Every structure is written in C-alpha cells, then in structure tokens.
GROMACS .gro file of N, CA, C and O in nm:
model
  264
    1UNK      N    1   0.397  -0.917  -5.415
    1UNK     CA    2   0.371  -0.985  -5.289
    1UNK      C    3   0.223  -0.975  -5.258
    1UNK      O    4   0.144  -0.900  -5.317
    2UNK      N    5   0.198  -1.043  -5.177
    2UNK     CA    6   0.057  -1.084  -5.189
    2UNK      C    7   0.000  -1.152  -5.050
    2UNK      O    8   0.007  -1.274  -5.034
    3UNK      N    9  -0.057  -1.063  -4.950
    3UNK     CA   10  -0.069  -1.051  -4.805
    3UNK      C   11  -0.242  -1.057  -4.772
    3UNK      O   12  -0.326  -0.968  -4.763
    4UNK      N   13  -0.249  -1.226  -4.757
    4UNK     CA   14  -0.422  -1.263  -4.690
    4UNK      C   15  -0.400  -1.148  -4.575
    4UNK      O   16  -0.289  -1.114  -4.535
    5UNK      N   17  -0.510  -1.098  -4.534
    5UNK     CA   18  -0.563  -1.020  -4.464
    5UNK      C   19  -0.689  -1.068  -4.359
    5UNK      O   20  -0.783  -0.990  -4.343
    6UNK      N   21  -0.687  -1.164  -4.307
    6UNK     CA   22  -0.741  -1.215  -4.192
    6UNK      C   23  -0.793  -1.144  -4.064
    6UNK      O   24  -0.725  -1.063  -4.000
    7UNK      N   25  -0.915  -1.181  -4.032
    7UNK     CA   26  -0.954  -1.140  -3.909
    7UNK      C   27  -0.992  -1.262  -3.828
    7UNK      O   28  -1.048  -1.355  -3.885
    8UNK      N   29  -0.968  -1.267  -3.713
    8UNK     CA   30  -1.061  -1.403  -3.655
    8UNK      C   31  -1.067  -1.556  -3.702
    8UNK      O   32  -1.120  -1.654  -3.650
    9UNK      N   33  -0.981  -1.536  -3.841
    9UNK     CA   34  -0.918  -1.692  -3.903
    9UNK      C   35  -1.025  -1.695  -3.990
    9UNK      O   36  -1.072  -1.804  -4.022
   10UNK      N   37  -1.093  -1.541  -4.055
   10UNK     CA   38  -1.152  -1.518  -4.158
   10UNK      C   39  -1.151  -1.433  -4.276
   10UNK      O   40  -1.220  -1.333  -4.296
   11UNK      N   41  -1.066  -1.487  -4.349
   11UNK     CA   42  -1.009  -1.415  -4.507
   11UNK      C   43  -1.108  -1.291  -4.555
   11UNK      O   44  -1.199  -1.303  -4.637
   12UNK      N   45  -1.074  -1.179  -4.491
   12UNK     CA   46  -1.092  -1.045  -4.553
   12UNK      C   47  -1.117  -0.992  -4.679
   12UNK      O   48  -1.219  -0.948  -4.732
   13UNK      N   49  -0.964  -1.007  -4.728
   13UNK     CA   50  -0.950  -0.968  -4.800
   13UNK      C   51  -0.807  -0.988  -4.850
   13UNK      O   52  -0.740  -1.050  -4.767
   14UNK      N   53  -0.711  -0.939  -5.007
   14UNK     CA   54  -0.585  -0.953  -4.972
   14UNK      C   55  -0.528  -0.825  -5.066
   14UNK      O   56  -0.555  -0.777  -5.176
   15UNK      N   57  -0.427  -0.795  -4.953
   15UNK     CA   58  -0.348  -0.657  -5.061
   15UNK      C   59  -0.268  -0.689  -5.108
   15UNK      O   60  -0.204  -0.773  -5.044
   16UNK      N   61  -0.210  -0.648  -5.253
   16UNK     CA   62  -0.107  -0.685  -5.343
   16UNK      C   63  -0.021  -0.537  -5.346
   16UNK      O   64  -0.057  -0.424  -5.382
   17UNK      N   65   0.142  -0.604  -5.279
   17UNK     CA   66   0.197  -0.451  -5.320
   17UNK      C   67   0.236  -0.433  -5.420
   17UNK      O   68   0.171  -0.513  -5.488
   18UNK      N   69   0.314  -0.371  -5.500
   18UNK     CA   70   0.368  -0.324  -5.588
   18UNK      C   71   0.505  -0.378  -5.539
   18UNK      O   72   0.518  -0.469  -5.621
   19UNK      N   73   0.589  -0.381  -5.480
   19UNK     CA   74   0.707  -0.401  -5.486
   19UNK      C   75   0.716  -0.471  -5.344
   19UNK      O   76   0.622  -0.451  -5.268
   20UNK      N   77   0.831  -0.561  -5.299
   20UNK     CA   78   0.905  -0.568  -5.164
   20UNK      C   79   0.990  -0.603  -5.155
   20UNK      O   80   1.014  -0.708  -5.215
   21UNK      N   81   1.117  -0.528  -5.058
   21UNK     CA   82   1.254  -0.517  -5.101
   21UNK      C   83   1.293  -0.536  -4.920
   21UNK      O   84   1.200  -0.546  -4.841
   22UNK      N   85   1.414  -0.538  -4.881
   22UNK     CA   86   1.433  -0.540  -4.724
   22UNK      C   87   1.541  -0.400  -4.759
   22UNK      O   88   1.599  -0.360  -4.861
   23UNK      N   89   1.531  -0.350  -4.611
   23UNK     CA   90   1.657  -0.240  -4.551
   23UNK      C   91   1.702  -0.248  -4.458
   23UNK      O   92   1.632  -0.302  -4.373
   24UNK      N   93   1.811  -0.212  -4.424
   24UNK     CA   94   1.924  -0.273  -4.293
   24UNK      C   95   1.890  -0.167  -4.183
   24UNK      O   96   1.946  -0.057  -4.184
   25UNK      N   97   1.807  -0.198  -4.097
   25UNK     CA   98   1.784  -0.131  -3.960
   25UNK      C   99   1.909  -0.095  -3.903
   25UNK      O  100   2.019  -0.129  -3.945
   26UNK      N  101   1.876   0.004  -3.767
   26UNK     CA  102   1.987   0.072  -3.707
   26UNK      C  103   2.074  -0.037  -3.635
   26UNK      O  104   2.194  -0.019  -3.616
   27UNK      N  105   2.006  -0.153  -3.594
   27UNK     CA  106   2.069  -0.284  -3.527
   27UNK      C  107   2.125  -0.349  -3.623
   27UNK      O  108   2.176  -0.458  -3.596
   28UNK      N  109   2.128  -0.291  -3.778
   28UNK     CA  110   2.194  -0.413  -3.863
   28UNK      C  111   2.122  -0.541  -3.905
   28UNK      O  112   2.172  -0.630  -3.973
   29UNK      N  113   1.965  -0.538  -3.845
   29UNK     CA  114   1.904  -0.635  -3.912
   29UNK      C  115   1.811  -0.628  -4.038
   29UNK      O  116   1.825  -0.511  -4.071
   30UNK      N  117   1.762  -0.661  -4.088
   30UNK     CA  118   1.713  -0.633  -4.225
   30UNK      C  119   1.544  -0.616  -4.205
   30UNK      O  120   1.503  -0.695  -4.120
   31UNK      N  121   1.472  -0.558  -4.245
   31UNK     CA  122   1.343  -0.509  -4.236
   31UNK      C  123   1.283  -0.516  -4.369
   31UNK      O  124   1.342  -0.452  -4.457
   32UNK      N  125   1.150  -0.599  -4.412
   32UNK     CA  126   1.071  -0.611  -4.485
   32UNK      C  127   1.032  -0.476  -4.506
   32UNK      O  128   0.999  -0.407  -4.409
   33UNK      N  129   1.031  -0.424  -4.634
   33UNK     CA  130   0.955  -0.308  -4.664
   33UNK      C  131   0.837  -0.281  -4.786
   33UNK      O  132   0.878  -0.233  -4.892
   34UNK      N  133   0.733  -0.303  -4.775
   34UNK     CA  134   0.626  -0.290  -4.880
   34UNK      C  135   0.588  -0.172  -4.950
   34UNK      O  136   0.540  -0.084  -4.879
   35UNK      N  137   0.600  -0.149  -5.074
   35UNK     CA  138   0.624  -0.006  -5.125
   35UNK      C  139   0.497  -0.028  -5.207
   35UNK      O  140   0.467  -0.143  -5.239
   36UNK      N  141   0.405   0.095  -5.251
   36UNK     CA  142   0.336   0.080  -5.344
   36UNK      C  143   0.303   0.228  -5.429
   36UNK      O  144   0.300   0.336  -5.371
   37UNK      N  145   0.284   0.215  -5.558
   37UNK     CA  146   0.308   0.384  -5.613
   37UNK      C  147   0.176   0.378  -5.647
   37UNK      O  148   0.118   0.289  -5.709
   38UNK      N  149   0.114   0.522  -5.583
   38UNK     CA  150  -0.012   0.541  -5.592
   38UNK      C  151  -0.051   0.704  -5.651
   38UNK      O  152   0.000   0.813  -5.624
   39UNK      N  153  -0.119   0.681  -5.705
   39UNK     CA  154  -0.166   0.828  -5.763
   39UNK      C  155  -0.212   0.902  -5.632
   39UNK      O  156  -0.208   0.845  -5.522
   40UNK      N  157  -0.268   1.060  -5.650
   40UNK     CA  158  -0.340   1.104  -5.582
   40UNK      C  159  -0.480   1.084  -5.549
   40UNK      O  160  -0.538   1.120  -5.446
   41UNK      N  161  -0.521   1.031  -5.636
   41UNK     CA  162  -0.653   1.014  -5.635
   41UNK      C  163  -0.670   0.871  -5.588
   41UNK      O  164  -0.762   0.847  -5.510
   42UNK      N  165  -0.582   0.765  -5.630
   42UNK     CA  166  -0.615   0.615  -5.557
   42UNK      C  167  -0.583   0.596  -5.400
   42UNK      O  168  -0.633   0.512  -5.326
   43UNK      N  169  -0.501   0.681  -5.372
   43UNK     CA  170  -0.460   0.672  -5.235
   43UNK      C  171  -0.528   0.750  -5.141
   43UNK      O  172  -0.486   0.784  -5.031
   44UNK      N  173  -0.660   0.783  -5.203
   44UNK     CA  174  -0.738   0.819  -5.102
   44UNK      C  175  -0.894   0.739  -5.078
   44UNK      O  176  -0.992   0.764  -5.008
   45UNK      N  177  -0.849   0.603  -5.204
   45UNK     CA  178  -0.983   0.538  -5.214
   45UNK      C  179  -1.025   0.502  -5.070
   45UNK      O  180  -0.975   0.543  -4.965
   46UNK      N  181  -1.112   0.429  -5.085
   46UNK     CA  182  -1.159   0.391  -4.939
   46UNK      C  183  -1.095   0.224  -4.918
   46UNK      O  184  -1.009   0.217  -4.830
   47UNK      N  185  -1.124   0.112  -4.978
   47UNK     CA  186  -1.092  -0.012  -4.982
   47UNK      C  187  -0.899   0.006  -4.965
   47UNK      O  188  -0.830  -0.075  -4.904
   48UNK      N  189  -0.855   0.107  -5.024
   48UNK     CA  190  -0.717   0.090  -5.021
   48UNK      C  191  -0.673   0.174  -4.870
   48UNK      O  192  -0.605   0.094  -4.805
   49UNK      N  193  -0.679   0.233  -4.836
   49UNK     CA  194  -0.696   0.278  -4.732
   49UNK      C  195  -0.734   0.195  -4.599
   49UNK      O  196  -0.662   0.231  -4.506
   50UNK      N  197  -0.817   0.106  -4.568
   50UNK     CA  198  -0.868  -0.005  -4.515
   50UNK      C  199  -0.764  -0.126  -4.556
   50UNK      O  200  -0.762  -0.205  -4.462
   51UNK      N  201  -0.708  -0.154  -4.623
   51UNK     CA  202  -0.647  -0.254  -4.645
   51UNK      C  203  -0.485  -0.180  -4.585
   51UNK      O  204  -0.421  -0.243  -4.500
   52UNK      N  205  -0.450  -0.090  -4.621
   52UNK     CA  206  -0.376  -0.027  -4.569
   52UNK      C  207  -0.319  -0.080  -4.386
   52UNK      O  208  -0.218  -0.138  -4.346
   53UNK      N  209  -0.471  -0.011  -4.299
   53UNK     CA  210  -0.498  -0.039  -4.148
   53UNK      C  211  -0.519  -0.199  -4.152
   53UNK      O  212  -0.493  -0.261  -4.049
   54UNK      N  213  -0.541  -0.232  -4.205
   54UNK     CA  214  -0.554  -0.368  -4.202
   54UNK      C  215  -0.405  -0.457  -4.198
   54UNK      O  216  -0.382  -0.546  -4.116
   55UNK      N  217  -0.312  -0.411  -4.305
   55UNK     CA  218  -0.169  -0.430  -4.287
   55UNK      C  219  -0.067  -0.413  -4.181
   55UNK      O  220   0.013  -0.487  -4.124
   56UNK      N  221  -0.094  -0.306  -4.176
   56UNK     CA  222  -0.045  -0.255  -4.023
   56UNK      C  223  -0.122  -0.335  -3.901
   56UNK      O  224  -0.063  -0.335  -3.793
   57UNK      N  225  -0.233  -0.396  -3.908
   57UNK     CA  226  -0.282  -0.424  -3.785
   57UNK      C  227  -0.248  -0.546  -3.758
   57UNK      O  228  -0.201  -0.584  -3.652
   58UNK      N  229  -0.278  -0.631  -3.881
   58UNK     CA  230  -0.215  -0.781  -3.888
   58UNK      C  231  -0.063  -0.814  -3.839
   58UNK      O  232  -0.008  -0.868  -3.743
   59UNK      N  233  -0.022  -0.741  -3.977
   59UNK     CA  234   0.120  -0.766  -4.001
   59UNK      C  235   0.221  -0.681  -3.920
   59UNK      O  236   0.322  -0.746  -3.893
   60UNK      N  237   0.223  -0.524  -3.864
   60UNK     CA  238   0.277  -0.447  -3.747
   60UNK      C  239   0.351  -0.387  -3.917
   60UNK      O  240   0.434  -0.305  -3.877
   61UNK      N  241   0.357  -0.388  -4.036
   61UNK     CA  242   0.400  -0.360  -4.188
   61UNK      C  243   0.362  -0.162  -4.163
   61UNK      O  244   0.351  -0.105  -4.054
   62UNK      N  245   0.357  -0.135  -4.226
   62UNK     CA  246   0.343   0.049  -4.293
   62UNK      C  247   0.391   0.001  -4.420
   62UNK      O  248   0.483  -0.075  -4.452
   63UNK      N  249   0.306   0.066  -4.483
   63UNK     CA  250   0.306   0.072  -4.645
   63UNK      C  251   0.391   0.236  -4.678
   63UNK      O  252   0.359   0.350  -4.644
   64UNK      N  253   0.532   0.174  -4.776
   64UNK     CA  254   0.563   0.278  -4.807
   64UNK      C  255   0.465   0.345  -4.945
   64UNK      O  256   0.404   0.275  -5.027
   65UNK      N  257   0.467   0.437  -4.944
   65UNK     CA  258   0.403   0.497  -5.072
   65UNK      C  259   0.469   0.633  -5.112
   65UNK      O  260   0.496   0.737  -5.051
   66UNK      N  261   0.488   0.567  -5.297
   66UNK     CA  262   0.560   0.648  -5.367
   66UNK      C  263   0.488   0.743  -5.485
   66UNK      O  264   0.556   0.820  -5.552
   0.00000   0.00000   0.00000
C-alpha cells in the first residue's frame, strides 16, 4: 500500500507499508491496519519516523510495527 503524504495540497512525500490487512473493532466494524517489519536500527531512522507522524497526522492511521 502506498499512502501520498500531503501537506497543504503539497506532495511530501509517500510511505509504503509492508502489509495491510483490516480487524473487527469492538463495534464490529472493520479497521484498516498498516503493519510494517522493521529492524532495530531502521525504526529509529529519522525520514521513517517522520513519515510515521506524518501518517498518523494525515490519515488518524498508527503504524503497526513488527
């Protein structure tokens, strides 16, 4: 999956997850979930990290990480 990252209706940047699958919330509705498997050392880069807050800020998303 593959998520433009926009600010101001100006293309950022874009994060690619690794996987996206849905899960059945406590209401029974289904929830987008973005998973991505990251080493120790990549998941503290800086650009991934930023794209990260960037997901969440756009999209209201949290990146699972495995």
């Amino acid at each position: 999956v593959r998520l433009p990252l926009r600010v101001e209706g100006q293309l950022i940047c874009t994060y690619v997850a690794d996987f996206e699958y849905f899960e059945r919330n406590k209401d029974g509705l289904f929830d987008a979930v973005l998973e991505d498997v990251k080493s120790a050392a990549t998941k503290n880069l800086s650009t991934y990290r930023i794209k990260k807050k960037l997901v969440k800020a756009i999209y209201g998303i949290d990146i699972r990480e495995t």
